[in-house]
Structure formats: C-alpha cells, structure tokens
Coordinates of C-alpha atoms in Angstrom, one line a residue:
Chain A
M1 CA 10.0 -6.5 -68.5
K2 CA 10.0 -3.2 -66.6
P3 CA 13.3 -2.2 -64.9
L4 CA 12.8 -1.6 -61.2
I5 CA 16.4 -0.4 -60.7
E6 CA 18.4 1.3 -63.4
V7 CA 22.0 2.3 -62.8
E8 CA 23.8 4.3 -65.5
N9 CA 27.5 5.4 -65.7
L10 CA 27.7 5.4 -61.9
K11 CA 30.9 6.8 -60.4
F12 CA 31.7 7.1 -56.7
S13 CA 34.8 7.7 -54.7
Y14 CA 35.6 8.1 -51.0
K15 CA 37.9 11.3 -51.0
T16 CA 40.6 10.3 -53.5
K17 CA 39.9 6.5 -53.6
Q18 CA 37.7 5.6 -56.6
V19 CA 35.4 2.8 -55.5
L20 CA 33.0 2.6 -58.4
D21 CA 33.7 3.6 -62.0
D22 CA 31.1 3.6 -64.8
I23 CA 28.9 1.0 -63.2
R24 CA 25.7 0.1 -65.2
F25 CA 23.1 -2.5 -64.5
S26 CA 19.4 -3.0 -64.4
V27 CA 17.2 -5.2 -62.3
F28 CA 13.9 -6.2 -63.9
E29 CA 10.6 -7.3 -62.5
R30 CA 10.8 -10.9 -61.1
D31 CA 14.6 -11.0 -61.3
F32 CA 16.5 -12.8 -58.5
V33 CA 19.9 -11.2 -58.6
A34 CA 23.0 -12.1 -56.6
M35 CA 25.6 -9.3 -56.4
T36 CA 29.0 -10.6 -55.4
G37 CA 32.6 -9.4 -55.1
A38 CA 35.6 -9.3 -52.9
N39 CA 35.7 -7.4 -49.6
G40 CA 36.1 -3.7 -50.4
A41 CA 34.9 -4.1 -54.0
G42 CA 32.1 -1.7 -53.4
K43 CA 29.1 -3.9 -52.7
S44 CA 28.1 -2.0 -49.6
T45 CA 28.7 1.4 -51.3
I46 CA 26.3 0.4 -54.1
L47 CA 23.7 -0.5 -51.5
K48 CA 24.2 2.9 -49.8
L49 CA 23.9 4.7 -53.1
L50 CA 20.7 2.7 -54.0
L51 CA 19.2 3.6 -50.6
G52 CA 20.0 7.3 -51.0
E53 CA 22.5 7.3 -48.1
L54 CA 25.3 8.4 -50.4
T55 CA 25.2 10.7 -53.4
P56 CA 27.0 9.6 -56.7
D57 CA 29.9 11.6 -58.1
A58 CA 28.4 11.0 -61.6
G59 CA 25.8 8.9 -63.3
S60 CA 22.2 8.1 -62.4
I61 CA 20.2 5.7 -60.2
R62 CA 16.5 5.3 -61.0
L63 CA 14.3 3.4 -58.6
L64 CA 10.9 2.4 -60.0
G65 CA 11.5 4.9 -62.8
E66 CA 12.3 7.8 -60.5
D67 CA 15.7 9.4 -59.8
V68 CA 16.9 8.3 -56.4
S69 CA 17.4 11.9 -55.2
Q70 CA 13.6 12.5 -55.8
F71 CA 12.4 9.1 -54.7
Q72 CA 9.8 9.0 -52.0
D73 CA 8.2 5.6 -52.2
W74 CA 10.6 3.9 -49.9
P75 CA 8.1 1.4 -48.5
S76 CA 8.2 -0.2 -52.0
I77 CA 11.9 -0.9 -51.5
G78 CA 12.2 -3.6 -48.8
Y79 CA 15.7 -3.5 -47.3
V80 CA 16.9 -6.4 -45.1
P81 CA 20.2 -5.3 -43.4
Q82 CA 23.1 -7.6 -42.7
K83 CA 23.1 -7.0 -39.0
S84 CA 21.1 -4.7 -36.8
L85 CA 20.7 -4.0 -33.2
V86 CA 17.7 -6.3 -33.3
T87 CA 19.8 -9.3 -34.2
E88 CA 23.0 -8.3 -32.4
G89 CA 21.5 -7.6 -29.0
R90 CA 18.7 -8.8 -26.9
F91 CA 16.1 -6.3 -28.0
P92 CA 13.0 -6.9 -26.0
A93 CA 10.5 -7.3 -28.8
T94 CA 8.5 -10.2 -30.2
A95 CA 8.5 -11.2 -33.9
E96 CA 5.0 -9.8 -34.2
E97 CA 6.0 -6.4 -32.8
I98 CA 9.0 -6.2 -35.1
V99 CA 7.0 -7.1 -38.2
L100 CA 4.1 -4.8 -37.2
A101 CA 6.6 -1.9 -37.0
N102 CA 6.8 -1.7 -40.8
L103 CA 3.1 -0.9 -41.0
Y104 CA 3.4 2.1 -38.7
P105 CA 3.7 4.6 -41.5
Q106 CA 0.5 3.2 -43.0
I107 CA -1.3 3.3 -39.6
G108 CA -0.3 6.9 -39.2
L109 CA 1.1 9.1 -36.5
M110 CA -0.8 9.1 -33.2
R111 CA -2.8 6.1 -34.1
F112 CA -2.6 2.5 -32.8
P113 CA -2.5 -0.8 -34.8
K114 CA -5.9 -2.5 -35.3
K115 CA -6.7 -6.2 -35.6
A116 CA -6.3 -6.1 -39.4
H117 CA -2.7 -4.8 -39.0
R118 CA -1.9 -7.7 -36.6
E119 CA -3.4 -10.2 -39.0
K120 CA -1.3 -8.8 -41.8
A121 CA 1.9 -9.1 -39.6
R122 CA 1.0 -12.7 -38.7
K123 CA 0.4 -13.5 -42.4
A124 CA 3.9 -12.2 -43.2
L125 CA 5.4 -14.3 -40.5
A126 CA 3.5 -17.3 -41.8
M127 CA 5.0 -16.6 -45.3
V128 CA 8.4 -17.2 -43.8
G129 CA 7.3 -20.2 -41.8
L130 CA 7.3 -18.5 -38.4
Q131 CA 3.5 -18.8 -37.7
E132 CA 4.3 -20.6 -34.4
E133 CA 6.8 -17.9 -33.3
V134 CA 4.6 -14.8 -33.4
K135 CA 5.0 -14.1 -29.7
T136 CA 8.6 -15.2 -29.4
L137 CA 11.2 -12.7 -28.3
I138 CA 13.7 -12.0 -31.1
G139 CA 16.6 -12.5 -28.7
N140 CA 15.4 -16.1 -28.1
M141 CA 15.4 -17.0 -31.8
S142 CA 18.2 -18.7 -33.8
G143 CA 20.1 -16.7 -36.4
G144 CA 18.1 -18.2 -39.2
Q145 CA 14.8 -17.4 -37.5
Q146 CA 15.9 -13.8 -36.8
Q147 CA 16.8 -13.3 -40.5
R148 CA 13.3 -14.7 -41.4
V149 CA 11.7 -12.1 -39.1
M150 CA 13.7 -9.4 -40.9
I151 CA 12.4 -10.7 -44.2
A152 CA 8.8 -10.9 -42.9
R153 CA 9.2 -7.2 -41.7
V154 CA 9.9 -6.2 -45.3
L155 CA 7.2 -8.5 -46.8
V156 CA 4.4 -7.0 -44.7
S157 CA 4.7 -3.7 -46.6
E158 CA 4.3 -5.6 -49.9
P159 CA 7.4 -4.2 -51.5
K160 CA 8.1 -4.2 -55.2
I161 CA 11.7 -5.2 -54.7
M162 CA 13.6 -6.7 -51.8
I163 CA 17.2 -5.8 -51.2
L164 CA 19.2 -8.1 -48.9
D165 CA 22.7 -7.4 -47.6
E166 CA 24.6 -10.6 -46.9
P167 CA 21.6 -12.5 -45.5
T168 CA 23.5 -15.6 -44.7
T169 CA 26.2 -14.1 -42.5
G170 CA 26.5 -16.1 -39.3
I171 CA 23.9 -18.8 -40.2
D172 CA 24.6 -22.5 -40.4
A173 CA 24.7 -24.4 -43.7
Q174 CA 21.3 -26.1 -43.2
T175 CA 19.6 -22.9 -42.4
V176 CA 21.2 -21.1 -45.3
K177 CA 19.7 -23.7 -47.7
A178 CA 16.3 -23.1 -46.2
L179 CA 16.7 -19.4 -46.5
Y180 CA 17.6 -19.5 -50.2
E181 CA 14.7 -21.8 -50.8
L182 CA 12.4 -19.3 -49.1
L183 CA 13.8 -16.5 -51.2
A184 CA 13.4 -18.5 -54.4
R185 CA 9.8 -19.4 -53.5
L186 CA 9.0 -15.7 -52.8
N187 CA 10.6 -14.8 -56.2
Q188 CA 8.8 -17.6 -58.2
E189 CA 5.5 -17.9 -56.5
N190 CA 4.9 -14.3 -55.3
G191 CA 6.7 -12.6 -58.1
L192 CA 9.0 -10.7 -55.7
T193 CA 12.0 -9.1 -57.3
I194 CA 15.1 -9.7 -55.2
L195 CA 18.6 -8.1 -55.2
M196 CA 20.9 -9.9 -52.8
V197 CA 24.5 -9.0 -51.9
T198 CA 26.3 -12.1 -51.0
H199 CA 29.7 -13.8 -50.6
D200 CA 28.2 -17.2 -50.8
L201 CA 27.9 -17.5 -54.5
A202 CA 28.5 -21.2 -54.6
R203 CA 25.3 -22.0 -52.8
A204 CA 23.3 -19.0 -54.0
S205 CA 24.0 -19.6 -57.7
A206 CA 21.6 -22.6 -57.7
Y207 CA 18.7 -20.3 -56.8
V208 CA 19.3 -16.9 -58.5
S209 CA 18.5 -16.0 -62.0
R210 CA 21.3 -13.4 -62.6
I211 CA 24.7 -12.8 -61.1
F212 CA 26.5 -9.5 -60.9
C213 CA 30.2 -9.5 -60.1
L214 CA 32.0 -6.4 -58.7
E215 CA 35.7 -6.2 -59.0
E216 CA 38.3 -3.4 -59.2
D217 CA 35.6 -0.7 -59.3
S218 CA 33.7 -2.2 -62.2
L219 CA 30.7 -4.5 -62.5
L220 CA 30.1 -7.4 -64.9
E221 CA 27.3 -9.8 -65.3
L222 CA 28.2 -13.5 -65.4
E223 CA 26.3 -16.2 -67.3
K224 CA 25.1 -18.9 -64.9
S225 CA 26.9 -21.5 -67.0
Q226 CA 30.2 -19.7 -66.4
I227 CA 29.6 -19.7 -62.7
L228 CA 28.8 -23.4 -62.6
D229 CA 32.0 -24.2 -64.6
E230 CA 34.1 -22.0 -62.4
L231 CA 32.7 -23.6 -59.2
S232 CA 33.1 -27.1 -60.4
H233 CA 36.6 -26.3 -61.5
K234 CA 37.3 -25.0 -58.0
H235 CA 35.7 -28.1 -56.5
K236 CA 38.2 -30.3 -58.3
H237 CA 41.2 -28.2 -57.4
P238 CA 43.0 -30.2 -54.7
A239 CA 44.7 -27.2 -53.1
R240 CA 41.4 -25.5 -52.4
D241 CA 39.0 -26.3 -49.6
A242 CA 35.5 -26.3 -51.1
Q243 CA 34.0 -25.1 -47.8
T244 CA 36.3 -22.1 -47.4
A245 CA 38.2 -19.5 -49.4
G246 CA 38.3 -21.1 -52.8
F247 CA 34.5 -21.7 -52.7
K248 CA 33.6 -18.1 -52.3
G249 CA 32.4 -15.4 -54.6
E250 CA 35.6 -13.4 -54.8
G251 CA 37.4 -16.3 -56.3
V252 CA 34.8 -16.5 -59.0
C253 CA 35.1 -12.8 -59.8
H254 CA 38.9 -13.1 -60.1
G255 CA 38.5 -16.0 -62.5
H256 CA 36.4 -13.9 -64.9
S257 CA 37.9 -10.5 -64.7
Chain B
M1 CA 0.1 5.7 8.0
A2 CA 2.1 8.2 10.0
I3 CA 4.4 8.9 7.1
L4 CA 1.5 10.2 5.0
E5 CA 0.3 12.6 7.6
Y6 CA 3.1 15.0 6.7
D7 CA 2.4 17.2 3.8
F8 CA 6.0 17.2 2.6
M9 CA 5.9 13.3 2.4
R10 CA 2.7 13.3 0.5
R11 CA 4.3 15.7 -2.0
A12 CA 7.4 13.5 -2.1
F13 CA 5.2 10.5 -3.0
I14 CA 3.2 12.3 -5.7
V15 CA 6.3 13.8 -7.3
G16 CA 8.3 10.5 -7.0
I17 CA 5.6 8.4 -8.5
L18 CA 5.0 10.8 -11.4
L19 CA 8.7 10.8 -12.2
A20 CA 8.9 7.0 -11.8
V21 CA 6.3 6.7 -14.5
I22 CA 7.9 9.1 -17.1
I23 CA 11.6 8.5 -16.5
P24 CA 11.5 4.8 -17.6
C25 CA 9.4 5.8 -20.7
I26 CA 12.4 7.9 -21.8
G27 CA 14.8 5.4 -20.4
I28 CA 13.6 2.4 -22.4
I29 CA 14.2 4.3 -25.7
V30 CA 17.5 5.6 -24.6
V31 CA 18.8 2.2 -23.4
L32 CA 17.6 0.4 -26.6
K33 CA 19.3 3.1 -28.7
R34 CA 22.4 2.2 -26.8
L35 CA 22.7 5.7 -25.5
S36 CA 22.5 4.8 -21.8
L37 CA 25.0 7.5 -20.8
I38 CA 22.8 10.2 -22.3
G39 CA 21.0 10.6 -18.9
D40 CA 24.4 11.2 -17.2
A41 CA 25.5 13.7 -19.8
L42 CA 22.2 15.7 -19.6
S43 CA 21.9 15.6 -15.8
H44 CA 25.5 16.8 -15.4
T45 CA 24.9 19.5 -18.0
S46 CA 21.7 20.5 -16.3
L47 CA 23.9 21.5 -13.3
A48 CA 25.6 24.1 -15.5
G49 CA 22.1 25.5 -16.3
V50 CA 21.2 25.5 -12.6
A51 CA 24.3 27.4 -11.7
A52 CA 23.7 29.9 -14.6
G53 CA 20.1 30.3 -13.5
L54 CA 21.2 31.0 -9.9
I55 CA 23.8 33.5 -11.0
L56 CA 21.5 35.3 -13.4
G57 CA 18.5 35.3 -10.9
V58 CA 16.5 33.1 -13.3
N59 CA 14.5 30.0 -12.1
P60 CA 17.2 27.3 -11.9
I61 CA 14.9 24.7 -13.3
L62 CA 14.4 26.8 -16.4
G63 CA 18.2 27.2 -16.6
A64 CA 18.5 23.4 -16.3
A65 CA 15.9 22.9 -19.1
V66 CA 17.7 25.2 -21.5
A67 CA 21.1 23.6 -20.8
C68 CA 19.7 20.1 -21.1
A69 CA 18.0 20.9 -24.4
L70 CA 21.2 22.4 -25.8
A71 CA 23.2 19.4 -24.7
A72 CA 20.7 16.9 -26.0
L73 CA 20.5 18.7 -29.4
S74 CA 24.3 18.8 -29.6
I75 CA 24.6 15.0 -28.9
E76 CA 21.9 14.3 -31.5
A77 CA 23.7 16.5 -34.1
I78 CA 27.1 14.8 -33.4
R79 CA 25.5 11.3 -33.5
K80 CA 23.9 12.1 -36.8
K81 CA 27.1 13.6 -38.4
L82 CA 29.5 11.0 -36.9
P83 CA 27.5 7.9 -36.0
Q84 CA 30.6 6.0 -35.2
Y85 CA 31.4 8.5 -32.4
A86 CA 27.9 8.4 -30.8
E87 CA 29.2 7.2 -27.4
M88 CA 32.2 9.6 -27.5
S89 CA 29.9 12.6 -28.3
I90 CA 28.0 11.9 -25.1
A91 CA 31.2 11.8 -23.1
V92 CA 32.4 15.0 -24.6
I93 CA 29.2 16.9 -23.9
M94 CA 29.1 15.4 -20.3
S95 CA 32.7 16.7 -19.7
A96 CA 31.8 20.1 -21.1
G97 CA 28.7 20.1 -18.8
I98 CA 30.7 19.1 -15.7
G99 CA 33.4 21.6 -16.5
L100 CA 31.0 24.5 -17.0
A101 CA 29.0 23.5 -13.9
G102 CA 32.2 23.4 -11.8
V103 CA 33.3 26.8 -13.0
L104 CA 29.9 28.5 -12.7
S105 CA 29.2 27.0 -9.2
G106 CA 32.1 29.1 -8.0
F107 CA 30.1 32.2 -8.7
V108 CA 26.8 31.0 -7.0
K109 CA 26.3 32.8 -3.7
N110 CA 23.9 30.3 -2.2
A111 CA 25.9 27.0 -2.3
A112 CA 23.3 25.1 -0.4
N113 CA 20.7 25.8 -3.1
F114 CA 23.1 24.6 -5.8
N115 CA 24.0 21.4 -3.8
S116 CA 20.3 20.5 -3.4
F117 CA 20.3 19.9 -7.2
L118 CA 23.0 17.3 -6.9
F119 CA 21.0 14.7 -4.9
G120 CA 17.7 16.5 -5.1
S121 CA 15.4 17.5 -2.4
I122 CA 12.3 15.4 -2.9
V123 CA 11.1 16.1 0.7
A124 CA 11.2 19.9 0.2
I125 CA 9.0 20.4 -2.8
S126 CA 7.4 23.8 -3.3
D127 CA 4.0 24.4 -4.8
L128 CA 5.5 25.6 -8.0
E129 CA 7.8 22.6 -8.3
L130 CA 4.9 20.2 -7.7
L131 CA 2.9 22.0 -10.4
L132 CA 5.9 21.9 -12.8
V133 CA 6.5 18.2 -12.2
A134 CA 2.8 17.4 -12.7
A135 CA 2.5 19.4 -15.9
T136 CA 5.7 18.0 -17.3
S137 CA 4.8 14.4 -16.4
F138 CA 1.4 14.7 -18.1
A139 CA 2.9 16.3 -21.2
V140 CA 5.7 13.7 -21.5
M141 CA 3.2 10.8 -20.9
A142 CA 0.8 12.2 -23.6
V143 CA 3.6 12.7 -26.2
F144 CA 5.2 9.4 -25.4
L145 CA 1.9 7.6 -25.8
L146 CA 1.1 9.3 -29.1
L147 CA 4.6 8.6 -30.6
Y148 CA 5.0 5.3 -28.8
K149 CA 5.1 3.1 -31.9
E150 CA 7.3 5.4 -33.9
L151 CA 9.8 5.7 -31.0
F152 CA 9.8 1.9 -30.8
Y153 CA 10.6 1.5 -34.5
I154 CA 13.4 4.2 -34.3
A155 CA 15.0 2.4 -31.3
L156 CA 14.6 -0.9 -33.1
D157 CA 16.2 0.1 -36.4
E158 CA 16.6 3.8 -37.3
K159 CA 17.5 3.1 -40.9
A160 CA 14.6 0.8 -41.6
A161 CA 12.2 3.2 -39.9
R162 CA 13.4 6.0 -42.2
L163 CA 13.0 3.7 -45.3
A164 CA 9.5 2.7 -44.1
G165 CA 8.5 6.3 -44.1
I166 CA 8.7 7.4 -40.5
P167 CA 9.7 11.1 -40.0
V168 CA 12.8 10.0 -38.0
K169 CA 14.4 13.5 -37.8
K170 CA 11.3 15.2 -36.4
I171 CA 10.6 12.4 -33.9
N172 CA 14.2 12.3 -32.7
F173 CA 14.0 16.1 -32.2
I174 CA 10.7 15.8 -30.2
F175 CA 12.2 12.9 -28.1
T176 CA 15.4 15.0 -27.4
I177 CA 13.3 17.8 -26.0
L178 CA 11.2 15.4 -23.9
T179 CA 14.4 13.9 -22.5
A180 CA 15.8 17.3 -21.7
L181 CA 12.5 18.4 -20.0
T182 CA 12.3 15.2 -18.0
V183 CA 15.9 15.4 -16.8
S184 CA 15.7 19.1 -15.8
V185 CA 12.5 18.7 -13.8
A186 CA 13.7 15.5 -12.2
A187 CA 17.1 17.1 -11.3
R188 CA 15.4 19.4 -8.7
T189 CA 13.5 16.6 -7.1
V190 CA 15.3 13.3 -7.2
G191 CA 18.7 15.0 -8.0
A192 CA 20.8 15.4 -11.1
L193 CA 23.1 12.6 -10.1
V194 CA 20.2 10.2 -9.5
V195 CA 18.0 10.8 -12.5
S196 CA 20.3 9.0 -15.0
S197 CA 20.3 5.9 -12.8
M198 CA 16.5 6.0 -12.7
M199 CA 16.6 6.1 -16.5
V200 CA 18.6 2.9 -16.8
I201 CA 18.2 0.6 -13.8
P202 CA 14.4 0.0 -13.9
V203 CA 14.7 -0.7 -17.7
A204 CA 17.6 -3.1 -17.1
C205 CA 15.5 -4.9 -14.5
A206 CA 12.5 -5.1 -16.8
M207 CA 14.6 -6.5 -19.6
Q208 CA 15.3 -9.5 -17.5
L209 CA 11.6 -10.4 -17.3
G210 CA 9.8 -8.8 -20.3
K211 CA 8.4 -11.0 -23.0
S212 CA 7.6 -8.2 -25.4
F213 CA 8.4 -4.5 -25.8
K214 CA 5.1 -3.4 -24.3
Q215 CA 5.5 -5.8 -21.3
T216 CA 9.1 -4.6 -20.8
L217 CA 7.9 -1.0 -20.7
F218 CA 5.2 -1.8 -18.1
Y219 CA 7.6 -3.7 -16.0
A220 CA 10.1 -0.8 -16.1
I221 CA 7.5 1.6 -14.9
G222 CA 6.4 -0.9 -12.2
F223 CA 10.0 -1.3 -11.0
A224 CA 10.6 2.5 -10.9
V225 CA 7.4 3.1 -8.9
L226 CA 8.4 0.2 -6.5
F227 CA 11.9 1.6 -6.0
T228 CA 10.6 5.1 -5.4
V229 CA 8.0 4.0 -2.9
L230 CA 10.4 1.6 -1.1
G231 CA 13.1 4.2 -1.2
L232 CA 10.9 6.9 0.3
F233 CA 9.7 4.6 3.1
S234 CA 13.3 3.4 3.9
A235 CA 14.6 7.0 3.8
Y236 CA 11.9 8.2 6.1
Y237 CA 12.2 5.4 8.7
A238 CA 16.0 4.9 8.5
G239 CA 16.8 8.6 8.2
L240 CA 18.6 8.2 4.8
K241 CA 18.9 10.5 1.8
P242 CA 15.9 9.6 -0.4
G243 CA 17.5 10.0 -3.9
G244 CA 20.5 7.7 -3.1
T245 CA 18.2 5.2 -1.3
I246 CA 15.9 4.8 -4.3
V247 CA 18.9 4.1 -6.6
L248 CA 20.5 1.7 -4.2
I249 CA 17.3 -0.3 -3.9
G250 CA 17.2 -0.5 -7.7
V251 CA 20.7 -1.7 -8.0
C252 CA 20.1 -4.4 -5.4
C253 CA 17.0 -5.5 -7.2
L254 CA 19.0 -5.7 -10.5
V255 CA 21.7 -7.8 -8.9
V256 CA 19.1 -10.2 -7.5
L257 CA 17.3 -10.5 -10.9
F258 CA 20.6 -11.1 -12.7
S259 CA 21.7 -13.8 -10.2
M260 CA 18.3 -15.5 -10.3
K261 CA 18.3 -15.5 -14.0
K262 CA 21.8 -16.9 -14.2
W263 CA 20.9 -19.5 -11.5
I264 CA 17.8 -20.6 -13.4
S265 CA 19.6 -20.8 -16.7
T266 CA 22.5 -22.8 -15.3
G267 CA 20.2 -25.1 -13.3
K268 CA 18.4 -26.3 -16.5

C-alpha cells in the first residue's frame, strides 16, 4: 500500500509550549483513520501542519510523496472543516452552488461553469444522498445535511484523501450514525482514503480501520480490540454516563497512555 | 416627466443607477465576508483623501481613491496577519481616517466643497464626474463579472478556496482595489456617509428573499436601483437631500421585509 500521508519526527511548539513531540504516522491508500485525543492535545495543530498553515519546528510531512512545503496538488486533499461561515450563518447559496465552487479552479479564471460541471456537482450531491436538495439554501438545511454538502463539495474534485475535522459536532445521534455509514461506504465502495479528527471514538470505532490517539504531545496507534475493550469497560462502569464524558475519546486515550 | 427635463436630474439618475448596480456587487461580498463595516471605514478614510486633495490642489476624487486604496490594503494586511482582529482592524483604520480627515479639513479653504463629499451632491454632477462614474462602473462591472465565481468561493470559505487552488491573495487584492475605487467615486456623488449604507442595506434586503447566491445578487442590485430612483423622485418633489433620502427608503424597506418575514414564519 502506498502512503498518502507520511509524518516523521514531527515537532511543533507555540512559543515555549511544546504541543507535538516526535510524532510519526502514515496514512495509506484506502485507510479510514480516526484521530482522537483530549482538548488541547494537538489535533487541530496536526491538521494545520498537514494543510500547510503552520510550519513544523522539526521533522517532515509528506503528502502524496511530496514535502508539504513544496506541495501544490491541494485539490487532491479534500478538507472538510469543523465549522465554517457557510454552516454558522445564513449564507445565501444553494447546495449546488456550494459544491460547484470546488470545480472553479478546473473551470478556470474568467470562465463560467458548463452543463457538465453542474452534472458533476449534482452527482456529488447524489453520492451523499442529497439529490433532492440541489436547489435548497444551505441555511434551510439541518446540521447533518449541511455536513453532507461539505463532504459533497470535497468529493466533486475527486480527491485522493479526505480530511475531516470533527464532522459530528452539533449533529444529533441518528444523523451521526448516517454520516459514519456514508463515510464508511465512500471508503469501502469508492476506495476513498479518510483521516477524521473526532472526539466521538465510541461510535466512530465501529466504522474506522485505524485509530490514532494523541496525548501529552505524543501519538500512539491503538488496536481496535483495545478500543472495544476499553469502551465496554467504560460502559459497565456505574459512575460513568455512557452518553457523556466517560464515553469519549479522551477517556480512551488516558486508559492507554 | 417634468423631473427628467432638467439636465442635472438626468445626470443624477444616470450616476445613481450606475452606482446602484456596482455598489451591491461589492457589498454582497463584503457582507458575506462579515466585513460590513469596511464601507464605513473606507468612506471615512476617503474624506481624509478629499481634504488632502483640496489642500494640495489635486483632484479630490483622486485623493479619495488613493486614501481608500491605502486604507483597504491596510485592513486586508491586518486581517491576514491577525484574523481574529479583523473587525477591530476596520475600526482602527476608520478611526485613523476620521481623525486625519478632521485635522486636514481645518486646512481646507473651501469648506463647502469639502462638505459636499459628506452627503454627496448627486444633483450637481460635472461632465468629468459623470465620465469618471461611468468609466469606473463599467470597469467594476467587468472585473466583478469575470471574477464572480472566485469572489463567491472566497466569501463562502477562504481556506477551502485556497486549498481548491484559487489564487486567493491576488483576487483579494483586486477586490480591495475595486472596493476602494467604488467608494471614492461614490463619495463625490451619493456622499461618503451614504455609500457604506448603500453597500449593506440592499444586500440585507436581498438576503431576506434570495433563494440562491445569484438570485440574492440580482435582488440586491434591484433593491439598490429601486431605492435610488424612489429616493431621487422623493428628494426632488419633497425638497429633501437625495443621499439621505435614498438610504432612509432602504432602511424602511428592510424593516418592512424583516417584519413580514417574521410575521410569515410565526404565522405558520
């Protein structure tokens, strides 16, 4: 399997505070990876480093075999943000307009989208089950539907890897399940590689193939069996509420550090 | 119609309608980027340029354009370096602009000329100003049309636009210049204190009705043209100041739309 993301000896600190120390991991083709960790463990920092927004203090990041500082093929990296202006406010745009936007660089400056581009956008929306909502304003959609539009926006560019930042934030339990099923289907049937930052390891673990856990500036990979043991142990613990704190990713990380 | 028999009124309608088409084009991007106050900051700073132009004997519209461009680029630079202070950067630049305009206005010999830039003088448009507004309007419309989809994506999600391969920096720079140009030209005609309202109110009205981005843009232009035409008619027949009348009609329309929308949604 070819690694799409390779991180070696990565170090990063904000001024004097070390956030990441000697981080190393690889994400291979067709992987579905969940990255978890407590608040402030450095999950967002890793994403910023992967997307070239921050520069590492030491170590290297290679995307599709190329160093991130030289990397140009950003359309191959589909990024789904946690929250954006689109989902926060009432941005006056339809699902189709939002998805179509990711094709603009292909269409080129000073040119307008053609029928084929619109077809492509509609196909991407159909892939996430929103074929009936093409002309719906994003502000009139539910949180789950908005997140699907964000995923369709990435899919339309046919990326090699999709990176999601906390995709289930603010979405109800039923919709979260449907979202994970969608991601698992895209991974298994379309061969899409996925790296997802999440707090919701309990529910996500049933769908992902690998789990990375960030804690105290280091990263370790957990076996799926370890996670299931840990979660079932927490389920049985009478002092913990399975739906709240004890059921979350950070608890799991603590248990294995 | 008697009103159109006067040359100065015909000019007022031409200039007003041209500006009513281009200001919402700039306004929709500004509002969706959550930088609604940028119009205020630039129009106030343009006054500093007007004062400097009048003192130095340079065309005050040129002075306004240079001051606006500098202010817009400063806001963009601060917004980029310190994104969490985007709103504050606008307030700081606006304060600097007002301060400078206040101090410089003390050295302007012809105070009436300076004051005409505050609320505009749409019914006293010279040949040069008519030509300047027309040229600027066509330039802004052409560039906006050509970069329409990129501007939409940047307003929607700047980070995603960059990752998708859109030259965000270059397009933001071009848009900044377009904004500065529009504000400085509009300052002379509808007035520096009115141009920022014209940037936001028609867009706010359109957002109550638009079912897509494109439709919202067309509605915003439609509202701006409607407010301008109604404002000029009312100003002429009721003897009111045109700039202020145009804005007040817009505000009334927005209040009506808000109330209707709320009434419809609670009535369901």
